[in-house]
Coordinates of C-alpha atoms and ligand atoms in Angstrom, one line a residue:
M9 CA -191.5 192.1 -98.7
S10 CA -192.1 188.4 -99.6
E11 CA -195.4 188.1 -97.7
K12 CA -198.4 188.6 -100.0
Y13 CA -201.2 189.7 -97.7
I14 CA -202.4 191.6 -94.7
I15 CA -205.4 190.3 -92.6
S16 CA -207.8 192.6 -90.9
L17 CA -209.9 191.3 -88.0
D18 CA -213.1 193.5 -87.9
Q19 CA -214.9 192.8 -84.6
G20 CA -218.2 194.5 -85.2
T21 CA -221.4 194.9 -83.1
T22 CA -223.2 192.1 -84.9
S23 CA -220.5 190.0 -86.5
S24 CA -216.8 189.0 -86.5
R25 CA -215.1 189.2 -89.8
A26 CA -211.7 188.5 -91.2
I27 CA -210.6 190.1 -94.5
L28 CA -207.7 189.3 -96.7
F29 CA -206.1 192.4 -98.4
N30 CA -203.5 192.4 -101.1
H31 CA -200.8 195.0 -101.7
D32 CA -203.1 197.1 -103.9
G33 CA -205.4 197.5 -100.9
L34 CA -208.0 195.3 -102.6
I35 CA -210.1 192.6 -100.9
V36 CA -209.1 189.1 -101.8
S37 CA -211.5 187.3 -99.5
V38 CA -213.9 187.8 -96.6
E39 CA -215.1 185.4 -93.8
Q40 CA -217.9 186.5 -91.5
E41 CA -219.8 185.0 -88.5
E42 CA -222.7 186.6 -86.7
F43 CA -222.9 186.1 -83.0
T44 CA -225.7 186.3 -80.4
Q45 CA -227.2 189.6 -79.2
H46 CA -228.4 189.3 -75.6
F47 CA -231.1 191.7 -74.4
P48 CA -231.7 190.7 -70.8
K49 CA -233.8 193.8 -69.9
P50 CA -235.2 196.8 -71.8
G51 CA -232.2 199.0 -72.7
W52 CA -229.6 196.3 -71.9
V53 CA -227.4 194.8 -74.6
E54 CA -224.8 192.1 -73.9
H55 CA -222.4 189.9 -75.9
D56 CA -220.7 186.7 -74.8
A57 CA -217.0 187.6 -75.0
N58 CA -216.1 183.9 -75.5
E59 CA -218.5 183.7 -78.4
I60 CA -216.9 186.8 -79.9
W61 CA -213.5 185.2 -79.5
N62 CA -214.7 181.8 -81.0
T63 CA -216.3 183.5 -84.0
Q64 CA -213.3 185.8 -84.6
K65 CA -210.9 182.8 -84.4
K66 CA -213.0 180.7 -86.7
V67 CA -213.2 183.4 -89.4
L68 CA -209.4 183.9 -89.1
D69 CA -208.7 180.2 -89.4
D70 CA -211.2 179.8 -92.3
L71 CA -209.8 182.7 -94.2
I72 CA -206.3 181.1 -94.1
A73 CA -207.6 177.6 -94.9
N74 CA -210.1 178.6 -97.6
N75 CA -207.5 180.7 -99.5
N76 CA -204.8 178.1 -99.4
I77 CA -202.3 180.4 -97.7
S78 CA -200.0 179.8 -94.8
P79 CA -199.4 182.1 -91.9
S80 CA -196.0 182.9 -93.5
D81 CA -197.8 184.5 -96.4
V82 CA -199.3 187.1 -94.1
A83 CA -197.2 190.2 -93.3
A84 CA -199.4 191.2 -90.3
I85 CA -202.8 191.3 -88.7
G86 CA -204.6 194.6 -88.0
I87 CA -207.5 194.7 -85.5
T88 CA -210.5 197.0 -85.6
N89 CA -213.4 196.8 -83.3
Q90 CA -216.8 198.0 -82.0
R91 CA -215.7 200.5 -79.5
E92 CA -216.6 201.0 -75.8
T93 CA -218.0 197.5 -75.4
T94 CA -216.6 196.3 -72.0
V95 CA -215.4 192.9 -70.9
V96 CA -213.8 192.1 -67.5
W97 CA -212.1 188.8 -67.0
N98 CA -210.1 186.9 -64.4
K99 CA -206.4 186.9 -65.5
N100 CA -205.8 183.6 -63.7
T101 CA -208.5 181.6 -65.4
G102 CA -209.0 183.7 -68.5
E103 CA -212.8 183.6 -68.0
P104 CA -214.9 186.7 -68.3
I105 CA -216.8 187.4 -65.0
H106 CA -219.9 188.4 -66.9
N107 CA -221.2 189.0 -70.4
A108 CA -219.6 192.0 -72.1
I109 CA -221.7 195.1 -71.8
V110 CA -222.2 196.6 -75.3
W111 CA -221.8 200.2 -76.2
Q112 CA -225.6 200.5 -76.9
D113 CA -226.4 199.4 -73.3
R114 CA -228.2 202.0 -71.2
R115 CA -228.1 200.4 -67.7
T116 CA -225.7 203.0 -66.3
S117 CA -227.8 206.0 -67.3
K118 CA -228.7 206.8 -63.7
L119 CA -225.1 206.7 -62.6
C120 CA -224.4 209.2 -65.4
D121 CA -227.1 211.4 -64.1
E122 CA -225.6 211.3 -60.7
L123 CA -222.1 212.1 -62.0
R124 CA -223.5 215.1 -63.9
A125 CA -225.4 216.2 -60.8
K126 CA -222.2 216.1 -58.8
G127 CA -220.7 218.6 -61.3
H128 CA -218.2 216.3 -63.1
S129 CA -219.2 217.2 -66.6
D130 CA -216.6 219.9 -67.3
M131 CA -213.7 217.9 -65.8
V132 CA -214.7 214.9 -67.9
S133 CA -215.1 216.9 -71.0
E134 CA -211.8 218.7 -70.5
K135 CA -209.8 215.5 -69.8
T136 CA -211.5 212.9 -72.1
G137 CA -213.2 215.0 -74.8
L138 CA -216.4 213.0 -74.0
V139 CA -219.8 213.9 -72.6
I140 CA -220.9 211.8 -69.5
D141 CA -223.0 209.1 -71.0
A142 CA -223.7 205.4 -70.5
Y143 CA -222.2 204.8 -74.0
F144 CA -218.6 204.8 -72.8
S145 CA -216.8 202.0 -71.0
G146 CA -216.1 203.6 -67.6
T147 CA -219.5 203.4 -66.0
K148 CA -219.9 199.9 -67.4
I149 CA -216.7 198.7 -65.6
N150 CA -218.1 200.3 -62.4
W151 CA -221.4 198.5 -62.8
L152 CA -219.6 195.1 -63.3
L153 CA -217.5 195.6 -60.2
D154 CA -220.5 196.6 -58.1
N155 CA -223.0 194.0 -59.4
V156 CA -221.1 190.8 -60.1
E157 CA -220.6 188.9 -56.8
G158 CA -217.1 189.0 -55.5
A159 CA -215.8 191.2 -58.4
R160 CA -214.7 194.2 -56.4
E161 CA -212.6 192.1 -54.1
L162 CA -210.9 190.3 -57.0
A163 CA -210.3 193.6 -58.7
E164 CA -208.8 195.1 -55.6
K165 CA -206.5 192.1 -55.4
G166 CA -205.4 192.8 -59.0
D167 CA -206.9 189.6 -60.4
L168 CA -209.3 191.2 -62.9
L169 CA -208.5 192.8 -66.2
F170 CA -210.6 195.2 -68.3
G171 CA -210.6 195.3 -72.0
T172 CA -212.4 196.7 -75.0
M173 CA -212.7 194.1 -77.8
D174 CA -209.2 195.0 -79.2
T175 CA -207.7 194.2 -75.8
W176 CA -209.6 191.0 -75.4
L177 CA -208.7 189.7 -78.9
V178 CA -205.0 190.6 -78.5
W179 CA -205.0 188.8 -75.1
K180 CA -206.6 185.7 -76.6
L181 CA -204.5 185.8 -79.8
T182 CA -201.3 186.0 -77.7
Q183 CA -202.5 183.3 -75.2
G184 CA -202.8 185.7 -72.4
K185 CA -199.3 187.2 -72.8
V186 CA -200.2 190.7 -73.9
H187 CA -202.6 193.1 -72.2
I188 CA -202.8 196.3 -74.2
T189 CA -205.1 198.7 -76.0
D190 CA -204.4 201.5 -78.5
V191 CA -205.0 205.2 -78.0
T192 CA -208.2 205.3 -80.1
N193 CA -209.9 202.7 -78.0
A194 CA -208.5 204.1 -74.7
S195 CA -210.1 207.5 -75.7
R196 CA -213.6 205.9 -75.6
T197 CA -213.4 204.7 -72.0
M198 CA -213.9 207.9 -70.1
L199 CA -210.8 206.9 -68.1
F200 CA -208.2 208.2 -70.5
N201 CA -206.8 211.7 -70.6
I202 CA -206.5 212.7 -74.3
N203 CA -204.3 215.6 -73.4
T204 CA -201.6 213.7 -71.5
L205 CA -202.2 210.4 -73.2
E206 CA -202.4 208.5 -69.8
W207 CA -205.0 206.7 -67.7
D208 CA -206.2 209.4 -65.3
D209 CA -206.3 209.0 -61.5
E210 CA -209.1 211.5 -61.0
L211 CA -211.3 209.6 -63.5
L212 CA -210.3 206.2 -62.1
K213 CA -211.3 207.5 -58.6
M214 CA -214.6 209.0 -59.8
L215 CA -215.6 205.6 -61.3
N216 CA -213.9 203.5 -58.6
V217 CA -211.8 201.5 -61.1
P218 CA -208.4 200.0 -59.9
R219 CA -205.6 201.0 -62.2
T220 CA -204.3 197.3 -62.2
M221 CA -207.3 196.4 -64.4
L222 CA -206.1 198.5 -67.3
G223 CA -203.7 197.5 -70.1
E224 CA -200.8 199.5 -71.5
V225 CA -201.8 202.1 -74.1
K226 CA -200.0 201.7 -77.4
E227 CA -199.9 203.6 -80.7
S228 CA -202.2 202.6 -83.5
S229 CA -199.5 201.2 -85.8
E230 CA -196.8 199.1 -84.1
V231 CA -196.1 195.5 -83.4
Y232 CA -197.9 194.4 -80.2
G233 CA -197.2 190.7 -80.2
E234 CA -197.7 187.7 -82.3
T235 CA -200.3 184.9 -82.8
A236 CA -199.6 181.3 -81.9
D237 CA -198.6 180.6 -85.5
G238 CA -196.2 183.6 -85.6
I239 CA -198.2 186.4 -87.4
S240 CA -197.4 189.8 -86.0
I241 CA -200.3 191.8 -84.7
A242 CA -199.3 195.3 -85.8
G243 CA -202.3 197.7 -86.1
I244 CA -205.2 198.5 -83.8
A245 CA -207.9 201.2 -84.1
G246 CA -211.5 201.5 -83.0
D247 CA -213.7 200.9 -86.1
Q248 CA -214.7 204.6 -86.7
Q249 CA -211.1 205.8 -86.5
A250 CA -210.0 202.9 -88.7
A251 CA -212.6 203.9 -91.3
L252 CA -211.3 207.5 -91.2
F253 CA -207.9 206.1 -91.9
G254 CA -209.2 203.7 -94.6
Q255 CA -210.9 206.6 -96.3
M256 CA -207.5 208.4 -96.3
C257 CA -209.0 211.3 -94.4
I258 CA -205.5 212.1 -93.2
D259 CA -205.5 215.9 -93.5
P260 CA -207.3 218.2 -91.1
G261 CA -210.7 219.2 -92.4
M262 CA -211.4 215.8 -94.1
A263 CA -214.4 213.9 -92.8
K264 CA -216.1 210.5 -93.3
N265 CA -219.4 209.1 -92.2
T266 CA -220.0 205.4 -91.7
Y267 CA -223.6 204.2 -92.1
G268 CA -223.9 200.9 -90.2
T269 CA -226.1 200.0 -87.2
G270 CA -225.5 203.6 -86.1
C271 CA -223.8 206.5 -87.9
F272 CA -220.5 207.8 -87.0
L273 CA -219.3 211.0 -88.5
V274 CA -215.6 211.8 -87.8
L275 CA -213.7 214.9 -88.8
N276 CA -209.9 215.0 -88.8
T277 CA -208.8 218.0 -86.7
G278 CA -205.0 217.4 -86.9
D279 CA -203.0 218.1 -83.8
E280 CA -205.7 220.2 -82.3
I281 CA -208.3 219.1 -79.7
I282 CA -211.5 221.0 -80.5
H283 CA -213.6 221.1 -77.4
S284 CA -217.1 221.1 -78.9
K285 CA -219.6 223.7 -77.8
N286 CA -222.3 221.7 -79.7
N287 CA -222.2 218.3 -78.0
L288 CA -219.8 216.5 -80.2
L289 CA -217.0 214.4 -78.9
S290 CA -213.3 215.0 -79.2
T291 CA -211.4 211.8 -79.7
I292 CA -208.1 210.4 -80.8
A293 CA -208.0 209.5 -84.5
W294 CA -204.7 207.7 -84.3
K295 CA -201.1 207.9 -83.1
I296 CA -198.4 207.0 -85.5
D297 CA -194.7 207.4 -85.1
G298 CA -195.2 209.4 -81.9
K299 CA -197.6 211.9 -83.5
V300 CA -201.2 212.1 -82.3
T301 CA -204.0 213.1 -84.6
Y302 CA -207.3 214.2 -83.0
A303 CA -210.8 214.1 -84.4
L304 CA -214.3 215.5 -83.7
E305 CA -217.0 212.9 -83.8
G306 CA -220.8 212.8 -83.9
S307 CA -222.2 209.5 -82.9
V308 CA -225.8 208.6 -84.0
F309 CA -227.0 205.5 -82.2
V310 CA -229.7 204.3 -84.7
A311 CA -229.2 204.5 -88.4
G312 CA -229.2 201.3 -90.5
A313 CA -230.8 199.7 -87.4
V314 CA -234.0 201.5 -88.2
I315 CA -234.1 199.7 -91.5
Q316 CA -233.4 196.4 -89.7
W317 CA -236.3 197.2 -87.4
L318 CA -238.7 197.8 -90.3
R319 CA -237.5 194.5 -91.7
D320 CA -237.4 192.3 -88.6
G321 CA -239.6 194.1 -86.0
L322 CA -242.4 195.4 -88.2
Q323 CA -241.8 193.0 -91.2
L324 CA -242.6 196.0 -93.5
L325 CA -239.6 195.2 -95.7
Q326 CA -238.4 191.9 -97.1
S327 CA -234.8 193.0 -97.1
A328 CA -232.8 196.1 -96.3
D329 CA -232.0 196.7 -100.0
K330 CA -235.7 196.7 -100.9
S331 CA -235.9 200.0 -98.9
E332 CA -234.4 201.8 -101.9
E333 CA -237.0 200.7 -104.3
M334 CA -239.9 201.3 -101.9
A335 CA -238.7 204.8 -101.0
A336 CA -238.2 205.7 -104.7
S337 CA -241.7 204.7 -105.5
V338 CA -243.1 207.8 -103.7
E339 CA -242.4 211.4 -104.6
D340 CA -241.6 212.4 -101.0
N341 CA -242.2 211.5 -97.4
G342 CA -245.9 212.5 -97.6
G343 CA -245.4 214.7 -94.5
V344 CA -244.2 211.7 -92.4
Y345 CA -241.2 212.3 -90.1
F346 CA -239.7 209.4 -88.2
V347 CA -237.3 210.0 -85.3
P348 CA -235.6 206.7 -84.7
A349 CA -234.7 207.3 -81.0
L350 CA -235.0 203.6 -80.3
T351 CA -232.2 203.7 -77.8
G352 CA -232.3 207.4 -77.0
L353 CA -230.7 210.1 -79.1
G354 CA -226.9 210.5 -79.4
A355 CA -225.1 213.5 -80.9
P356 CA -225.9 216.3 -80.9
Y357 CA -228.9 215.8 -78.5
W358 CA -227.6 213.2 -76.0
D359 CA -231.1 212.5 -74.7
Q360 CA -231.1 209.0 -73.1
Y361 CA -234.8 209.4 -72.4
A362 CA -235.9 210.1 -76.0
R363 CA -237.8 207.3 -77.7
G364 CA -238.8 206.5 -81.3
T365 CA -241.5 208.8 -82.6
I366 CA -243.5 208.9 -85.9
V367 CA -245.4 212.1 -86.7
G368 CA -247.5 213.4 -89.6
I369 CA -249.4 210.2 -90.4
T370 CA -252.7 210.7 -92.3
R371 CA -255.2 208.5 -94.1
G372 CA -253.0 208.8 -97.2
T373 CA -249.9 207.5 -95.5
T374 CA -248.5 204.3 -97.0
K375 CA -245.8 201.9 -96.0
E376 CA -243.6 203.4 -98.7
H377 CA -243.9 206.8 -96.9
F378 CA -242.8 205.1 -93.7
V379 CA -239.7 203.6 -95.4
R380 CA -238.9 206.9 -97.1
A381 CA -239.2 208.7 -93.7
A382 CA -237.0 206.1 -92.1
L383 CA -234.2 206.5 -94.7
E384 CA -234.6 210.3 -94.4
S385 CA -234.3 210.1 -90.7
I386 CA -230.7 208.7 -91.1
A387 CA -229.8 211.6 -93.4
F388 CA -231.4 214.2 -91.1
Q389 CA -229.5 212.9 -88.1
V390 CA -226.3 213.2 -90.0
A391 CA -227.2 216.7 -91.1
D392 CA -227.7 217.7 -87.5
V393 CA -224.2 216.4 -86.6
V394 CA -222.7 218.2 -89.6
S395 CA -224.4 221.5 -88.5
A396 CA -222.9 221.1 -85.0
M397 CA -219.5 220.4 -86.5
E398 CA -219.6 223.4 -88.8
A399 CA -220.6 225.6 -85.8
D400 CA -217.6 224.2 -83.8
T401 CA -215.1 224.6 -86.6
G402 CA -216.5 227.6 -88.4
V403 CA -215.8 225.8 -91.7
K404 CA -218.5 224.6 -94.1
L405 CA -218.1 220.9 -95.1
E406 CA -217.5 220.6 -98.8
T407 CA -217.1 216.8 -99.2
L408 CA -218.2 213.9 -97.1
K409 CA -216.7 210.5 -97.8
V410 CA -219.1 207.7 -96.9
D411 CA -219.0 204.0 -96.2
G412 CA -220.8 201.2 -94.2
G413 CA -223.5 198.7 -95.1
A414 CA -226.3 201.3 -95.9
V415 CA -224.3 203.3 -98.5
A416 CA -225.5 200.8 -101.1
N417 CA -228.7 202.8 -100.9
N418 CA -228.6 205.6 -103.6
I419 CA -231.8 207.3 -102.3
L420 CA -230.2 207.6 -98.9
L421 CA -227.0 209.2 -100.3
Q422 CA -228.9 211.5 -102.6
G423 CA -231.0 212.6 -99.7
Q424 CA -227.8 213.1 -97.7
A425 CA -226.3 215.4 -100.4
D426 CA -229.6 217.4 -100.5
F427 CA -229.8 217.8 -96.7
L428 CA -226.1 218.7 -96.4
G429 CA -225.8 220.8 -99.5
C430 CA -222.4 219.2 -100.1
E431 CA -220.9 216.4 -102.2
V432 CA -221.2 212.9 -100.8
V433 CA -218.6 210.5 -102.2
R434 CA -218.8 206.8 -102.1
P435 CA -215.4 204.9 -102.6
M436 CA -214.9 201.7 -104.6
V437 CA -213.7 199.8 -101.6
L438 CA -216.5 200.0 -99.1
E439 CA -214.7 198.0 -96.4
T440 CA -212.9 201.1 -95.3
T441 CA -212.9 200.1 -91.6
A442 CA -211.1 196.8 -92.3
L443 CA -208.9 198.6 -94.9
G444 CA -207.9 201.2 -92.3
A445 CA -206.7 198.5 -89.8
A446 CA -204.9 196.7 -92.7
Y447 CA -203.1 199.9 -93.6
L448 CA -202.1 200.6 -89.9
A449 CA -200.7 197.1 -89.6
G450 CA -199.0 197.1 -93.0
L451 CA -197.3 200.4 -92.3
A452 CA -195.9 199.1 -89.0
V453 CA -194.2 196.1 -90.7
G454 CA -193.1 197.9 -93.9
Y455 CA -195.6 196.0 -96.1
W456 CA -196.5 199.5 -97.3
E457 CA -193.7 202.1 -97.3
S458 CA -195.6 205.3 -96.7
L459 CA -198.9 207.1 -96.5
E460 CA -198.2 208.5 -100.0
E461 CA -198.1 205.0 -101.3
I462 CA -201.5 204.0 -99.9
Q463 CA -203.1 207.3 -100.5
K464 CA -203.0 206.5 -104.3
Q465 CA -205.1 203.4 -103.7
W466 CA -208.3 205.3 -102.7
K467 CA -210.7 205.4 -105.6
E468 CA -214.1 207.0 -106.0
D469 CA -217.2 205.0 -107.1
K470 CA -219.8 207.7 -107.2
T471 CA -220.4 211.3 -106.2
F472 CA -223.9 212.5 -105.1
R473 CA -224.5 216.3 -105.5
P474 CA -227.3 218.4 -104.1
K475 CA -230.3 218.5 -106.4
K476 CA -233.3 219.5 -104.3
D477 CA -234.6 223.0 -104.1
P478 CA -232.9 224.6 -101.0
G479 CA -236.3 226.1 -100.0
I480 CA -237.8 222.7 -99.7
V481 CA -234.8 221.3 -97.9
K482 CA -235.1 224.2 -95.3
E483 CA -238.7 223.4 -94.7
E484 CA -238.1 219.7 -94.4
K485 CA -235.3 220.3 -91.9
R486 CA -237.7 222.6 -89.9
Q487 CA -240.3 219.8 -89.8
W488 CA -237.6 217.3 -88.7
K489 CA -236.6 219.5 -85.8
R490 CA -240.2 219.7 -84.6
A491 CA -240.4 215.9 -84.8
V492 CA -237.2 215.6 -82.8
E493 CA -238.6 217.9 -80.1
R494 CA -241.7 215.6 -79.8
S495 CA -239.5 212.5 -79.2
R496 CA -237.4 214.0 -76.4
G497 CA -237.7 213.1 -72.8
W498 CA -240.4 210.6 -73.5
I499 CA -239.3 208.1 -70.8
E500 CA -240.3 209.5 -67.5
I501 CA -237.6 209.4 -64.9
Ligands
ADP27 N1 -229.5 198.9 -99.0 C1 -229.7 199.3 -97.8 N2 -230.4 200.4 -97.5 C2 -230.5 200.8 -96.2 N3 -229.9 200.2 -95.2 C3 -229.2 199.1 -95.4 C4 -229.0 198.6 -96.7 N4 -228.2 197.5 -96.6 C5 -227.9 197.4 -95.3 N5 -228.5 198.4 -94.6 C6 -228.4 198.6 -93.1 O1 -227.0 198.7 -92.8 C7 -226.7 198.0 -91.6 C8 -225.5 197.0 -91.8 O2 -224.4 197.7 -92.1 P1 -223.0 197.3 -91.5 O3 -222.0 198.3 -92.0 O4 -222.7 195.9 -91.8 O5 -223.3 197.5 -90.0 P2 -222.5 197.1 -88.6 O6 -221.0 197.1 -88.9 O7 -222.9 198.2 -87.7 O8 -223.0 195.8 -88.1 C9 -227.9 197.3 -91.1 O9 -228.5 198.0 -90.0 C10 -228.9 197.4 -92.3 O10 -230.2 197.6 -91.9
G3P28 O1 -219.8 197.8 -84.8 P1 -220.3 199.1 -85.4 O2 -219.8 199.3 -86.8 O3 -221.8 199.2 -85.2 O4 -219.6 200.3 -84.6 C1 -219.8 200.5 -83.3 C2 -219.1 201.7 -82.8 O5 -217.7 201.6 -82.7 C3 -219.6 202.1 -81.4 O6 -219.0 203.3 -80.9

């Protein structure tokens, strides 16, 4: 293969990035642009899809220009994206009919309550692997069609298209020629049957979404089309699935957790769909060469975001990385427990009416205790998800591979190993999400020959092992559970 590089486009919740990888799976260069977060009402979160496209295009162009490479040096582009975030656009004009509704947005909570009350939960869970929640795309599309003037008529006429961010980017990159998604993103819409691998008529009817709005569902590693300058777009996966692949969790029983804005713990369950009895999600990890791999996922909505809030909201921290030093300066949390249910609680509680709660404050509490409690809250939430997973699979987790912006924090990862009672392993390349998409694209075009070849590229940076007295851990977990109970159902319906 004469081409030297693969490019990953990582369209995240807060920024668009383009990353250049070489054949060793190492990062050559990164470009990143943040974009605007819109909060039009409490609990609502929107992005301007045109701004997302413009930032994504800019970082791609800058990456190529700043590294003095030409498109012909690039074997393929892989796309990975924030999942569930929903954009609807007019296929004739190419213009979105409204801002994209972001995965964190809670505006459709009431509709979800109604769907549950009508008894749809079991059917949705059986078909999609999901719980009924405002998190997923389906109710967001329904909201857009019912609340944007004229939208329903246009949709019925077949003029509107729906996409998650992968779909939107492919459509833009191919100048409106290709309207597709991949199985991983489709599996987060609440419209896709993960058993039959098709959009599902009963779900479409339940949410009143015309089938003409939906793109064709593709595998995660194949050529979907090409950019204006002739680069093949050859890999797509939602960011958490891409991270699972980038961490090379390719065998059943392997798990990774990504600590970003939220935390997403994903366990490879092979060709088996495990229907969780403990409020986790079944989802598609990837489909490659006709073979589907499934996963079990625990999604925690607020993780690194709690540190961001201490920094920007409370101005208690100068920077996110200062949290490590501050937390290390106290022996323990001083009895303070912080439940960061700032946008409700995700797995395993799924309480959209929970809100942030801090308990155990005394005259002796300092800001360092607050910071320590905030970091511990991330690790406690992950431990809750792991307990649910172990209950579902009957297997004790022995190793958790970790990645994401917050894993720079050693106190967090040591706390995680203590609360889980298992090894927590941080890899050398932390950009596992982008790497996963690069691998998917590179495999499709023969840039990498096989999984065996890329498996050798994964390297460990550091392993954290449990150190804390198990008796103390047990007591701290008990206190955490009490704090969670106090945060639940806070918003009155
Ligand atoms: N050293 C640190 N300790 C704790 N949290 C951190 C640290 N560095 C970054 N973070 C948190 O990690 C998040 C950024 O991680 P990133 O993976 O870039 O997130 P995302 O992809 O969700 O935008 C932020 O919420 C930030 O507060
Ligand atoms: O953009 P991130 O990394 O916060 O990930 C968002 C998730 O895909 C939401 O499900």
